[in-house]
Short mmCIF file of C-alpha atoms in Angstrom, two decimals:
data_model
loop_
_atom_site.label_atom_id
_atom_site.label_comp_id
_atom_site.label_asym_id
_atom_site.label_seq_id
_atom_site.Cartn_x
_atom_site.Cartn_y
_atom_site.Cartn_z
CA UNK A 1 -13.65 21.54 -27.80
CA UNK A 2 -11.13 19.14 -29.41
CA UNK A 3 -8.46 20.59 -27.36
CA UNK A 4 -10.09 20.57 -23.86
CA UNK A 5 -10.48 16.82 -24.64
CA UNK A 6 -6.62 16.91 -25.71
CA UNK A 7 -6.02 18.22 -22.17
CA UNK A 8 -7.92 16.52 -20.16
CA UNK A 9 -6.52 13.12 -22.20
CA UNK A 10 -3.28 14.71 -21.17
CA UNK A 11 -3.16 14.92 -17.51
CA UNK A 12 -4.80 11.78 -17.51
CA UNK A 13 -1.72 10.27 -19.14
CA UNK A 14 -0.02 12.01 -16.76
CA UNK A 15 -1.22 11.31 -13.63
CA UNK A 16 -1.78 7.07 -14.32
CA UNK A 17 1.93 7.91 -15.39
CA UNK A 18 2.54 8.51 -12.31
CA UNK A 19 1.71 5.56 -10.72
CA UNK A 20 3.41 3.58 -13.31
CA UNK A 21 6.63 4.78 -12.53
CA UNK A 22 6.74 3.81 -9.39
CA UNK A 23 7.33 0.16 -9.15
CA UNK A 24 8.39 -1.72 -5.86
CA UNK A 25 7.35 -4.99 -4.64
CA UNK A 26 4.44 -6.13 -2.38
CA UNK A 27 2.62 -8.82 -0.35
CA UNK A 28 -1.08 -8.65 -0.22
CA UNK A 29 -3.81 -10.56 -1.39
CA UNK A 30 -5.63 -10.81 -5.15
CA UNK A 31 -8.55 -8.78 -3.65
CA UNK A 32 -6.52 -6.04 -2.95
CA UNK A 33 -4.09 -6.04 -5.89
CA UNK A 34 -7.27 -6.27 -8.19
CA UNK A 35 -8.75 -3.32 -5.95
CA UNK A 36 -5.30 -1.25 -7.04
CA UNK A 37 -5.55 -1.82 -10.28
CA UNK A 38 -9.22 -1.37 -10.66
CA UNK A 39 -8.29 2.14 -8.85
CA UNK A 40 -5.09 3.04 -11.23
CA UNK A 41 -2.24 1.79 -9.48
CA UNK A 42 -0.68 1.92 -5.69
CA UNK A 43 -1.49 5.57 -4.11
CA UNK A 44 1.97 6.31 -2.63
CA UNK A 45 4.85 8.78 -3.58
CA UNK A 46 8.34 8.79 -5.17
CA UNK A 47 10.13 9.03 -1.71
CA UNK A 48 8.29 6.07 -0.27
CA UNK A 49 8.71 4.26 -3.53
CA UNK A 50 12.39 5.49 -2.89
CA UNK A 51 12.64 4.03 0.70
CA UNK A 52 11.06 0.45 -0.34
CA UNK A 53 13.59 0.20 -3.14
CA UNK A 54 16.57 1.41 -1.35
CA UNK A 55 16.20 -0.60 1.62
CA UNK A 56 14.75 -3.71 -0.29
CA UNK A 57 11.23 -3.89 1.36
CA UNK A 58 7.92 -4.63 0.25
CA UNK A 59 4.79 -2.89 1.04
CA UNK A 60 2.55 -5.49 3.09
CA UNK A 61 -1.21 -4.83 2.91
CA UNK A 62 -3.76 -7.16 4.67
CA UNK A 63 -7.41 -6.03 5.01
CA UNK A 64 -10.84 -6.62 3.57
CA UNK A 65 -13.61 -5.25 1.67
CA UNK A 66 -17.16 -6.26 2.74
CA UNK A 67 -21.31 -5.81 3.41
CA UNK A 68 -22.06 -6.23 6.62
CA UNK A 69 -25.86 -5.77 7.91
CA UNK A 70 -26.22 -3.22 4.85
CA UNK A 71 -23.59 -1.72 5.33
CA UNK A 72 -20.14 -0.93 3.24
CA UNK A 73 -16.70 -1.42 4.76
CA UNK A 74 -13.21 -1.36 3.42
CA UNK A 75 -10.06 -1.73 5.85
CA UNK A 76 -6.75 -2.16 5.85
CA UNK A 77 -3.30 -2.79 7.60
CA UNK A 78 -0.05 -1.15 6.26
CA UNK A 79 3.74 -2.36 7.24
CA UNK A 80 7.03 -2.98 5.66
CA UNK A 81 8.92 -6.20 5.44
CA UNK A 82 11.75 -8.36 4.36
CA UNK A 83 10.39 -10.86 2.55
CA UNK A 84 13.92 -12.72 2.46
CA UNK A 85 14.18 -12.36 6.22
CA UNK A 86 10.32 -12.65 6.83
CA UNK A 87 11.08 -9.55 9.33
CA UNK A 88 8.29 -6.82 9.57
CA UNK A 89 8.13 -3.85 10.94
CA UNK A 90 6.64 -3.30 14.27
CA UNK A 91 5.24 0.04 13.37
CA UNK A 92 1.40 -0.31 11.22
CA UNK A 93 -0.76 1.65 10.00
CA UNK A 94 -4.65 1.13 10.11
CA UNK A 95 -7.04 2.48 8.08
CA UNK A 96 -11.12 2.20 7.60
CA UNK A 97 -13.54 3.78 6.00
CA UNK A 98 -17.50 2.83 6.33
CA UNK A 99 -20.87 3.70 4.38
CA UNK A 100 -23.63 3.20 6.09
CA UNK A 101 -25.90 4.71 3.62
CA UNK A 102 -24.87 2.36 0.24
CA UNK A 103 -24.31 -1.37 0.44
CA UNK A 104 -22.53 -2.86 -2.11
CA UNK A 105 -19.35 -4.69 -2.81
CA UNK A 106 -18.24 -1.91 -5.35
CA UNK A 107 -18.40 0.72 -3.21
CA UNK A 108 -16.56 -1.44 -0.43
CA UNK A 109 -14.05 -1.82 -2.73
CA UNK A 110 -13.90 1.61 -3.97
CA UNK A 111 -13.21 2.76 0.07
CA UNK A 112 -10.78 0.08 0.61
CA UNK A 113 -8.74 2.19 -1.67
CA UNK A 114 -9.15 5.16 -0.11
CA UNK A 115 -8.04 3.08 2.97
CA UNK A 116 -5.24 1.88 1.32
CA UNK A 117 -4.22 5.63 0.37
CA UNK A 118 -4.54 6.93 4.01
CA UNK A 119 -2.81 4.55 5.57
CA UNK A 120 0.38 4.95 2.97
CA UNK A 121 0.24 8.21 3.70
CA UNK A 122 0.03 8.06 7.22
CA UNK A 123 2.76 5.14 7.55
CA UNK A 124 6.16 6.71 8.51
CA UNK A 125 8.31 4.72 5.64
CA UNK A 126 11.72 6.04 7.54
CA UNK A 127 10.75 5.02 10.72
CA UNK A 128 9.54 1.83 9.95
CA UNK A 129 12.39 0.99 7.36
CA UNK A 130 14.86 1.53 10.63
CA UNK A 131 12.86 -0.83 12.44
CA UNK A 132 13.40 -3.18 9.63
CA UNK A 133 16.63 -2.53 9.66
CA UNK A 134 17.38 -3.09 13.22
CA UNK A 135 15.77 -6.84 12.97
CA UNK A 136 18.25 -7.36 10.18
CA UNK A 137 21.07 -6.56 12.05
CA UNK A 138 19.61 -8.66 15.33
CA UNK A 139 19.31 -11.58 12.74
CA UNK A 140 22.32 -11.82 10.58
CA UNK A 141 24.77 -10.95 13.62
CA UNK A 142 22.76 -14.21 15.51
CA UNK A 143 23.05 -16.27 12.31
CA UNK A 144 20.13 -17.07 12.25
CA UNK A 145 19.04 -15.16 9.08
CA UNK A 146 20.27 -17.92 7.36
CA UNK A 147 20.87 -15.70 4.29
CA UNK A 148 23.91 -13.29 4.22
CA UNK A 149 24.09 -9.65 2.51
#
């Protein structure tokens, strides 16, 4: 018995590890940082990570968890930006999920995150980091960036 427990006390060290090592920053609002956290951490993977660190972006998330008529909804909008720049990146990614059956806040919140985890996975980091990265260019070679790299 004891070391099933050990175990299972293990790979749950190891997988909130997992999350913790990933650090990078963001722009969303309280609700939705408190809905990460509440869920373990940020669902998204060491290249992404990679690609927000490497290019200097943050990982925007807008979106909302609610009760509507009795029912439970959690959405969200995914896109990367340059915060010093305010530049983001044309290409989004949408995600909702809806329970018609349960309505409560919790459970709104609860499929918010599994919004937010779709649409990380489903948002092309690369391709919208090049976008990114195109706007840069636009700005700084018009001077208008008002920052230099």
């Amino acid at each position: 018995m004891k070391k099933s427990v050990f175990a299972g006390m293990t790979l749950l060290a190891a997988l909130s590890s997992a999350h913790a090592e990933c650090t990078f920053n963001n722009q969303t609002s309280d609700d939705i940082r408190a809905t990460v956290v509440a869920a373990g951490g940020w669902p998204i993977n060491d290249a992404k990570c990679a690609v927000l660190n490497a290019k200097k972006l943050s990982l925007s998330v807008s979106g909302q968890a609610t009760v509507l008529d009795g029912v439970s909804v959690g959405w969200v909008s995914v896109m990367l930006t340059d915060t010093a720049l305010n530049i983001r990146s044309d290409l989004t990614q949408k995600s909702t999920y809806v329970n018609t059956k349960r309505a409560s806040m919790d459970l709104a919140k609860e499929i918010q995150y599994d919004a937010i985890r779709d649409a990380i996975n489903g948002l092309d980091f690369d391709k919208a980091a090049r976008e990114v990265d195109a706007y840069r260019a636009k700005a700084l070679a018009s001077g208008k960036a008002g920052i230099k790299r």
